[in-house]
Coordinates of C-alpha atoms and ligand atoms in Angstrom, one line a residue:
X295 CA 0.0 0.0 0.0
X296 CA 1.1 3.2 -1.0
X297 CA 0.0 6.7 1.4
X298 CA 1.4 9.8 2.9
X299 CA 3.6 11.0 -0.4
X300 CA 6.7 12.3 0.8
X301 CA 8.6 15.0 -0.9
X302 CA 8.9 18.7 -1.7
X303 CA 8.2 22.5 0.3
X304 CA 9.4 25.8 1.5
X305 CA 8.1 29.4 2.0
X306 CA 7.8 30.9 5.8
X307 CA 7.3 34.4 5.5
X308 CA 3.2 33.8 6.7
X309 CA 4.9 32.1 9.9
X310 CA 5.3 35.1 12.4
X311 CA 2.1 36.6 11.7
X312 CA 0.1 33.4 11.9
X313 CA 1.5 32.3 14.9
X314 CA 0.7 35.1 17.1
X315 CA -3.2 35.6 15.4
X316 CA -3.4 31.4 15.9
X317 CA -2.7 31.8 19.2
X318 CA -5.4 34.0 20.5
X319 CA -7.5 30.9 18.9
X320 CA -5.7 29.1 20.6
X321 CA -6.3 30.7 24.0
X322 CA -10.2 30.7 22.3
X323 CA -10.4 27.1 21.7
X324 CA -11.7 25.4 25.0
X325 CA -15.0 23.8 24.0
X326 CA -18.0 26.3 23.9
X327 CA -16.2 29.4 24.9
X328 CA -15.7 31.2 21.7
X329 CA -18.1 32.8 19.3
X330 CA -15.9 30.9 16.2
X331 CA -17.5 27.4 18.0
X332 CA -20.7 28.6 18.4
X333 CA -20.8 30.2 14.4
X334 CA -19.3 26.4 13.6
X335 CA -22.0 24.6 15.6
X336 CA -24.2 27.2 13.4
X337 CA -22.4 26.2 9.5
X338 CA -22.2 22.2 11.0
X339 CA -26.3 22.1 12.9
X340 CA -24.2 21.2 16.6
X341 CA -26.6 18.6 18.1
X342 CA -26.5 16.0 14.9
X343 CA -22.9 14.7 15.4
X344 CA -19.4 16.1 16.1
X345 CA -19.2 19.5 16.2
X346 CA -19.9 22.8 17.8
X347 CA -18.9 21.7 21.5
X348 CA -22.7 20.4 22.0
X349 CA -21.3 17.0 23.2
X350 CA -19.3 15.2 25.2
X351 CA -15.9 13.7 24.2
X352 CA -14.6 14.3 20.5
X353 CA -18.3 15.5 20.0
X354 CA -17.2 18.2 22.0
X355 CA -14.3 19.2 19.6
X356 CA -14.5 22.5 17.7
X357 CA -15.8 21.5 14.1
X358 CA -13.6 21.3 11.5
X359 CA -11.2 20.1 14.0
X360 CA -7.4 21.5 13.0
X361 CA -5.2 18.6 13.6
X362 CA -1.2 18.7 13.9
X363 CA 0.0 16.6 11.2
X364 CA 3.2 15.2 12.8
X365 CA 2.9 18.6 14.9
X366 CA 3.9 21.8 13.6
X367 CA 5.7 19.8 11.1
X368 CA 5.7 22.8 8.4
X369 CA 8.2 24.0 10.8
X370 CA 9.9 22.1 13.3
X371 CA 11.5 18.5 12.3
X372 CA 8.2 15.9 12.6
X373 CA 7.5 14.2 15.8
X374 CA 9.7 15.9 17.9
X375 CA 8.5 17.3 21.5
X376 CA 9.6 20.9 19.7
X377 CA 7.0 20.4 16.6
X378 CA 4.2 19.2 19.3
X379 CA 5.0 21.9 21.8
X380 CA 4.7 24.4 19.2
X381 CA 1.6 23.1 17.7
X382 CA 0.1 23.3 20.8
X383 CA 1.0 26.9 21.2
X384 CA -0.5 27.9 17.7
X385 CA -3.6 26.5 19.3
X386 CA -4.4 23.3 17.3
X387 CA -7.3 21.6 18.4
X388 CA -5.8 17.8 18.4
X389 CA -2.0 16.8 17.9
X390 CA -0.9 14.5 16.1
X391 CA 1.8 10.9 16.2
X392 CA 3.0 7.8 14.5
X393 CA 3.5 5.1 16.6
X394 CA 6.8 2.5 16.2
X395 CA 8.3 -0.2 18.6
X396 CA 11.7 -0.4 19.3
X397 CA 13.9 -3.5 19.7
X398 CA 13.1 -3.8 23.4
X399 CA 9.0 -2.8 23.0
X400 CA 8.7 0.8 23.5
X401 CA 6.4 2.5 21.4
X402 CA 8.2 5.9 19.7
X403 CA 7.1 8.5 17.6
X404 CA 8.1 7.9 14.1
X405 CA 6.2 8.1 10.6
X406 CA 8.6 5.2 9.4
X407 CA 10.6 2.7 11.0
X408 CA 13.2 3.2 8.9
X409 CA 15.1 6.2 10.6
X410 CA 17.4 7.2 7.6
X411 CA 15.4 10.0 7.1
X412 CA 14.5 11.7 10.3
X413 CA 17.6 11.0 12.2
X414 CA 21.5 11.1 12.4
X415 CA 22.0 7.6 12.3
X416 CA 24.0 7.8 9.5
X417 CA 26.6 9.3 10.5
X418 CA 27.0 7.8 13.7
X419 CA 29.6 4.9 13.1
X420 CA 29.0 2.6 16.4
X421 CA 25.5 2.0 14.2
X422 CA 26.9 1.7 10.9
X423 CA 26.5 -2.3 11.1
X424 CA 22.8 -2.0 11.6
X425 CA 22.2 -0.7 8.1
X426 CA 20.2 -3.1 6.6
X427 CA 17.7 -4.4 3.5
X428 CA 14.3 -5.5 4.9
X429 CA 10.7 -6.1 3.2
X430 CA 7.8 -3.8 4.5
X431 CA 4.5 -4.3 3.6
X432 CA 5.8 -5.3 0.5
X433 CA 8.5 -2.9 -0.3
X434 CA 12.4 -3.3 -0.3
X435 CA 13.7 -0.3 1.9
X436 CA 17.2 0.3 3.4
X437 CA 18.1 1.8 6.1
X438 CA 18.2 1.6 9.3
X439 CA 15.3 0.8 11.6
X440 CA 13.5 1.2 14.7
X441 CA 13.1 -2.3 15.8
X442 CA 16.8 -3.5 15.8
X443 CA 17.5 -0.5 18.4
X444 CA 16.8 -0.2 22.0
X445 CA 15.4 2.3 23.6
X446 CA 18.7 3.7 25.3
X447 CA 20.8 3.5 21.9
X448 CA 17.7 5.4 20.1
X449 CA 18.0 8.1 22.6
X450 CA 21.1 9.0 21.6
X451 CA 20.3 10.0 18.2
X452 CA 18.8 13.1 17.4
X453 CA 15.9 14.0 14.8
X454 CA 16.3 16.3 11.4
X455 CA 14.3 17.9 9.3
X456 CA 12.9 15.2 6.9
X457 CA 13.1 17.4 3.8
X458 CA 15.7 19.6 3.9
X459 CA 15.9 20.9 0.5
X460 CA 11.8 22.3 0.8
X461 CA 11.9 23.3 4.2
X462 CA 15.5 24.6 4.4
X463 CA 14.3 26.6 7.5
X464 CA 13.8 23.7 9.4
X465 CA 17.0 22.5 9.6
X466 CA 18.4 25.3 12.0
X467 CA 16.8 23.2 14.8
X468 CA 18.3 19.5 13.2
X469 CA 20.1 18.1 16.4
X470 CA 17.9 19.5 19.1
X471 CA 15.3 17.0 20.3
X472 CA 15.4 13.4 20.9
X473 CA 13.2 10.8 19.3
X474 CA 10.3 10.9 21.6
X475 CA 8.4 7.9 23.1
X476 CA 4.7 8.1 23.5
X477 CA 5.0 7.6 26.9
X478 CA 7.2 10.6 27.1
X479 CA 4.5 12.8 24.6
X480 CA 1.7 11.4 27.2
X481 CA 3.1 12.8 30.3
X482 CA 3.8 16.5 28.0
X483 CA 0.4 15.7 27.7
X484 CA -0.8 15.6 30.8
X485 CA 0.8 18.5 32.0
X486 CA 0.0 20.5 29.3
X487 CA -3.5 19.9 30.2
X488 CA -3.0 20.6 33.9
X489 CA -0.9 23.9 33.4
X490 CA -4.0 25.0 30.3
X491 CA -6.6 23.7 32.5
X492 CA -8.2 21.6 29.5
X493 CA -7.2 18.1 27.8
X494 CA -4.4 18.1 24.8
X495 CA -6.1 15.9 22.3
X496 CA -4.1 13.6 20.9
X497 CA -4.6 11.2 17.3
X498 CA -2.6 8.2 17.7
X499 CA -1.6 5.9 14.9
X500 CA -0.6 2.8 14.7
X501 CA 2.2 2.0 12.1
X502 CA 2.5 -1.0 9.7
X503 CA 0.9 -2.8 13.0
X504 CA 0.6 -6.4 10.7
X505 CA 4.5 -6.3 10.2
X506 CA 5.4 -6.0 13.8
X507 CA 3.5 -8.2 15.2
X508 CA 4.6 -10.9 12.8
X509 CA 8.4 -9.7 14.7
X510 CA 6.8 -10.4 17.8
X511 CA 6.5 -6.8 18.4
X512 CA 2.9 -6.7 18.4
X513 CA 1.5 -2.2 18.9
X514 CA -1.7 -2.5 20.3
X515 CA -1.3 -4.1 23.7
X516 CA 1.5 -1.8 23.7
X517 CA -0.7 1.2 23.1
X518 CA -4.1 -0.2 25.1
X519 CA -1.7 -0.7 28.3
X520 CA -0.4 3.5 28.2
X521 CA -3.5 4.7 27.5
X522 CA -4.7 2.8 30.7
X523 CA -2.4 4.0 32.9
X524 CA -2.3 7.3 31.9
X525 CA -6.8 7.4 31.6
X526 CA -7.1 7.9 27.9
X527 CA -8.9 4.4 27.2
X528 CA -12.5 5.7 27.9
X529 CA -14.9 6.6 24.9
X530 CA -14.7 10.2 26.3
X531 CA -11.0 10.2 26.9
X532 CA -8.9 13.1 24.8
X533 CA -7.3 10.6 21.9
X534 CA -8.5 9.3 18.4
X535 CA -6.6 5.9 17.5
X536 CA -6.1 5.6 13.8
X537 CA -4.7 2.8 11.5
X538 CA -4.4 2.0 7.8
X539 CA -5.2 -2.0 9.0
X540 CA -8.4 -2.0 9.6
X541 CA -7.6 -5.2 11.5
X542 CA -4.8 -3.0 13.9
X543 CA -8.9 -1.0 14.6
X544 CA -10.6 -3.8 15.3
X545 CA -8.3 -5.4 17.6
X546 CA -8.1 -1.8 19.7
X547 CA -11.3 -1.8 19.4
X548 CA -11.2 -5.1 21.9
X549 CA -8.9 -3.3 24.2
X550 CA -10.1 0.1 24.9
X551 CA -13.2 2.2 24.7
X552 CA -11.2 5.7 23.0
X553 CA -12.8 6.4 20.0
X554 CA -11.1 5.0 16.8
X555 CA -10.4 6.4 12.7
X556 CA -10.1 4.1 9.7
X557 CA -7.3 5.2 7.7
X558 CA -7.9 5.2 3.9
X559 CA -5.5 5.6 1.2
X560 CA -6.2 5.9 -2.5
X561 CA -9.0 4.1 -4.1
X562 CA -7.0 1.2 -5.9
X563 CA -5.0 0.8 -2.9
X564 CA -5.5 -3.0 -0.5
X565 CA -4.9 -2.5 3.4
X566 CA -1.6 -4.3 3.9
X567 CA -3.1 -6.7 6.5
X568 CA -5.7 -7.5 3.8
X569 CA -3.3 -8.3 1.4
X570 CA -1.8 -10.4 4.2
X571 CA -5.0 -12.3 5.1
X572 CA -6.3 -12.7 1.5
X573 CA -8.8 -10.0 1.5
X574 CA -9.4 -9.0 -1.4
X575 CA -11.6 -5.6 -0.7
X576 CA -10.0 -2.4 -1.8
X577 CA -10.5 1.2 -0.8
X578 CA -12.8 1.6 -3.0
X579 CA -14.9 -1.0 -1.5
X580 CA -14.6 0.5 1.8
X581 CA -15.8 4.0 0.5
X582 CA -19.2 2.2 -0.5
X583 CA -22.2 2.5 1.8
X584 CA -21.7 -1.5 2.8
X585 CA -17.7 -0.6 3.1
X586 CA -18.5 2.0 5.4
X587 CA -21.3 0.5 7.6
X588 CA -18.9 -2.3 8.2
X589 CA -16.2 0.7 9.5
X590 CA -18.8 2.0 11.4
X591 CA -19.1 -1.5 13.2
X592 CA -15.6 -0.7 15.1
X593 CA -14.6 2.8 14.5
X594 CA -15.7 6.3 15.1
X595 CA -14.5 8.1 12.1
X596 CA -12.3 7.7 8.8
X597 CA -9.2 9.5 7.7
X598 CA -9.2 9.7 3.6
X599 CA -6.8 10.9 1.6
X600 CA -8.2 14.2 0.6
X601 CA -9.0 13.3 -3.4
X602 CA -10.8 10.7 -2.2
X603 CA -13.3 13.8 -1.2
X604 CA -12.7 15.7 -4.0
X605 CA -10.8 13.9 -6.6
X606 CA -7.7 15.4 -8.8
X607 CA -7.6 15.3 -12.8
X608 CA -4.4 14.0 -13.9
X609 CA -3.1 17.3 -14.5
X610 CA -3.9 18.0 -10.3
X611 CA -7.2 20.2 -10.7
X612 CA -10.1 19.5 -8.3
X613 CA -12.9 17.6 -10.0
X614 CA -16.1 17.0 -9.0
X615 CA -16.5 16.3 -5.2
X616 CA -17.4 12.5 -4.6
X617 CA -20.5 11.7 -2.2
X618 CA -17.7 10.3 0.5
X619 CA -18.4 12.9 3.3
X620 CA -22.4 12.4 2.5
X621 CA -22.5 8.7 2.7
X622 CA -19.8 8.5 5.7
X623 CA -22.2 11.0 8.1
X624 CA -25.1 9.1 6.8
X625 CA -23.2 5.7 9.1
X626 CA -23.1 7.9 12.1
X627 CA -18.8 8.8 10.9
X628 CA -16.3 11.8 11.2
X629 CA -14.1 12.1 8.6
X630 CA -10.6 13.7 9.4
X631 CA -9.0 13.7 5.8
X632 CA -5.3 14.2 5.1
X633 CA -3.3 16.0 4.6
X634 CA -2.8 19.7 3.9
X635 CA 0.6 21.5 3.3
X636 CA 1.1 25.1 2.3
X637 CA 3.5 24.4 -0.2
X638 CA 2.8 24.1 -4.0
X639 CA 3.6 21.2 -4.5
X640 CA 1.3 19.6 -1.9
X641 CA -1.3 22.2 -3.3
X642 CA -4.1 21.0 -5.7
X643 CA -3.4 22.7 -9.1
X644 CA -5.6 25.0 -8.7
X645 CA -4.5 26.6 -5.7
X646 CA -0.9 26.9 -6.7
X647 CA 1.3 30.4 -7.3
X648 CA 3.9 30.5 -9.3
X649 CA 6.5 27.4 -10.2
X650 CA 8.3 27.0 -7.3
X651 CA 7.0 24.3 -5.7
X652 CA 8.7 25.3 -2.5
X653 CA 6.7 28.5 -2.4
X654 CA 3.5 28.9 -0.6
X655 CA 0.4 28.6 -2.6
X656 CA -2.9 29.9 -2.0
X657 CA -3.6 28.0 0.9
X658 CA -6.9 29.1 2.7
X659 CA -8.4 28.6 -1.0
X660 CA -7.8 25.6 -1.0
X661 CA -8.8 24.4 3.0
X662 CA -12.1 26.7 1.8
X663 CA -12.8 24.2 -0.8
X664 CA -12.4 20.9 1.2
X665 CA -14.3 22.7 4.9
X666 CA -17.3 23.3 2.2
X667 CA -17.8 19.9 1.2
X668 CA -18.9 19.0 5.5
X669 CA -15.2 17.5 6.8
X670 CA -15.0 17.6 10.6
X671 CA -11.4 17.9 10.7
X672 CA -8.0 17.9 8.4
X673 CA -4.4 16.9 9.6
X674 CA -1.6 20.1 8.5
X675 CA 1.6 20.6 8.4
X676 CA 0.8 24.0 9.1
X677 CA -1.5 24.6 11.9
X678 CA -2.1 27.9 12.5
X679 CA -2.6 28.4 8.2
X680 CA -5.6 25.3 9.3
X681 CA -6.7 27.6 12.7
X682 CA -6.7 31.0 9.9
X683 CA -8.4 29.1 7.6
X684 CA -11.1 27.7 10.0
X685 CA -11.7 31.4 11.4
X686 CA -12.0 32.2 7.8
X687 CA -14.5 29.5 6.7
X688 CA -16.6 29.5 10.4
X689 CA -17.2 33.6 10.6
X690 CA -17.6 34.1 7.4
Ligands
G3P209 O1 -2.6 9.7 9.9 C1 -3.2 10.7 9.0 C2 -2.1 11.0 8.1 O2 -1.0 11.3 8.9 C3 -1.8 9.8 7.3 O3 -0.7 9.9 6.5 O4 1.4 8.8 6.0 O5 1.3 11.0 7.2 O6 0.8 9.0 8.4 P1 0.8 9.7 7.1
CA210 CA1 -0.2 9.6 10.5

């Protein structure tokens, strides 16, 4: 299975500005106390489902939730305590992580388990052995990876920017965080909560969970036993769980009550663990009303890749909008799509400025376009462009 395209960016010139106008939202997002919630309870009819802080639990989430994609990630190396500290003070509504075990079971924040990208590993000789060729979900990748490290030798590398060459800017804080564990990100958590006086959401996913647990590194007991101890198992409790396995769902789904997302790729794309387990069903079966009442047996929500809302031509111009977000709400399910980045090249066609595809395009046209077609949320690099945007789209 192909998802999450990984490549290009640049431009921060809307950065100072935003962040000081996102953080008065911030300061303005507790449930029900700003007029910007009650105007999207208005736009959304609060009452019906998610939205509008008219419920409890992620019902009570400001609708379209802004989610931190990786955390500030548009400006701080991803999954780093930096980019989720600084999301948080931009005033996103959830923050976001990828979930990875290491060699001796501890789950870390990671998109991949290969580390190549996101670390210094390569130039640290006492590791140079561990570089390796292995198979996952299908694809040949070397590097170097999560599993064949222990906690204590992960520590002592430390994370970079992914993609340099877009988001040169970045880089000036390469070297100055740790890999994080989640159990580290759940006590920041915690005491960002206490010291704010309301919960930090988080959206929690589980990563290639059918590969590790044929390694005997198995993520959701993992997960299930920190969200116990640290209360966020509940249905009410401040966390989304998401997964491209369906089956990685399902078997949280047997282990705690916190509300759950379906992640779904491109239409012609199979869920690894299907692929695994013969299953022939596609994406584009689960986007059907029978695919998504079955979704709706386990989970809480879906996370679609954003075209499969409103499709691209093959030149990358918005088409006409599918009946996804329709037929989804019609099964009682939120849809948090992914994932928006100000950079051209991330940027519909449509929406782009000029030809550098590291320059910012026209951003809040293009959030305007996808909050119109009903989304309750969408994960950004760029959080306080998605808070901007939201104000934009909510008061008019
Ligand atoms: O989990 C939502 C979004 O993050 C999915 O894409 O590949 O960035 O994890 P990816
Ligand atoms: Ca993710």
């Amino acid at each position: 299975m192909t998802h999450g395209a990984e490549s290009t960016p640049g431009r921060r010139t809307l950065l100072g500005a935003a962040v000081l106008g996102s953080a008065a939202l911030g300061m303005a997002a507790a449930p029900g106390a700003h007029a910007a919630e009650r105007a999207a309870g208005d736009v959304r009819a609060p009452g019906e489902r998610h939205g509008g802080g008219h419920g409890s639990g992620y019902r009570s989430l400001p609708v379209p939730t802004v989610i931190a994609h990786r955390g500030a990630s548009g400006y701080r190396p991803e999954h780093t305590l930096g980019s989720y500290q600084l999301a948080l003070d931009m005033g996103a509504h959830v923050v976001e992580q990828d979930l990875v075990p290491t060699k001796d079971g501890h789950l870390v924040c990671r998109h991949e388990n290969d580390i190549t990208g996101t670390t210094d590993v390569a130039s640290r000789p006492e590791f140079a052995s561990r570089r390796t060729t292995k198979s996952v979900d299908g694809t040949a990748i070397t590097g170097w990876f999560t599993e064949d490290f222990t906690l204590a030798e992960l520590k002592t590398l430390r994370a970079k920017e992914r993609i340099p060459a877009s988001r040169q800017e970045n880089t000036v804080y390469d070297g100055r965080w740790t890999i994080p564990t989640f159990e580290e990100v759940l006590r920041w958590a915690d005491a960002e909560g206490r010291r704010r006086g309301r919960p930090v959401w988080l959206h929690v996913e589980t990563k290639h969970p059918t590969y590790f647990r044929g390694i005997g590194l198995g993520l959701e007991e993992r997960l299930a036993k920190l969200l116990r101890r640290h209360g966020r198992h509940r249905a009410h409790s401040p966390v989304f769980l998401q997964s491209f396995e369906p089956t990685s769902i399902e078997r949280l789904a047997k282990l705690v009550d916190s509300p759950r997302v379906v992640l779904l790729s491109g239409a012609n794309t199979r869920p690894w663990d299907f692929v695994q387990s013969g299953d022939p069903r596609t994406v584009a079966d689960l986007v059907t009303p029978q695919g998504l009442k079955w979704i709706a047996s386990y989970a809480q929500g879906i996370g679609p890749t954003l075209d499969l809302i409103v499709p691209r031509d093959a030149n990358g111009r918005l088409g006409t909008p599918t009946t996804l977000v329709r037929d989804a709400h019609a099964r009682g399910l939120i849809l948090h799509p992914y994932t928006m980045r100000n950079e051209n090249s991330f940027l519909p066609a449509d929406f782009r400025r000029g030809t550098d595809p590291n320059a910012y395009g026209d951003v809040f046209g293009a959030f305007k376009v996808y909050f119109e077609q009903g989304i309750d949320g969408i994960f950004t690099d760029n959080p306080d462009t998605g808070l901007l945007a939201r104000a934009d789209f909510v008061d008019g």
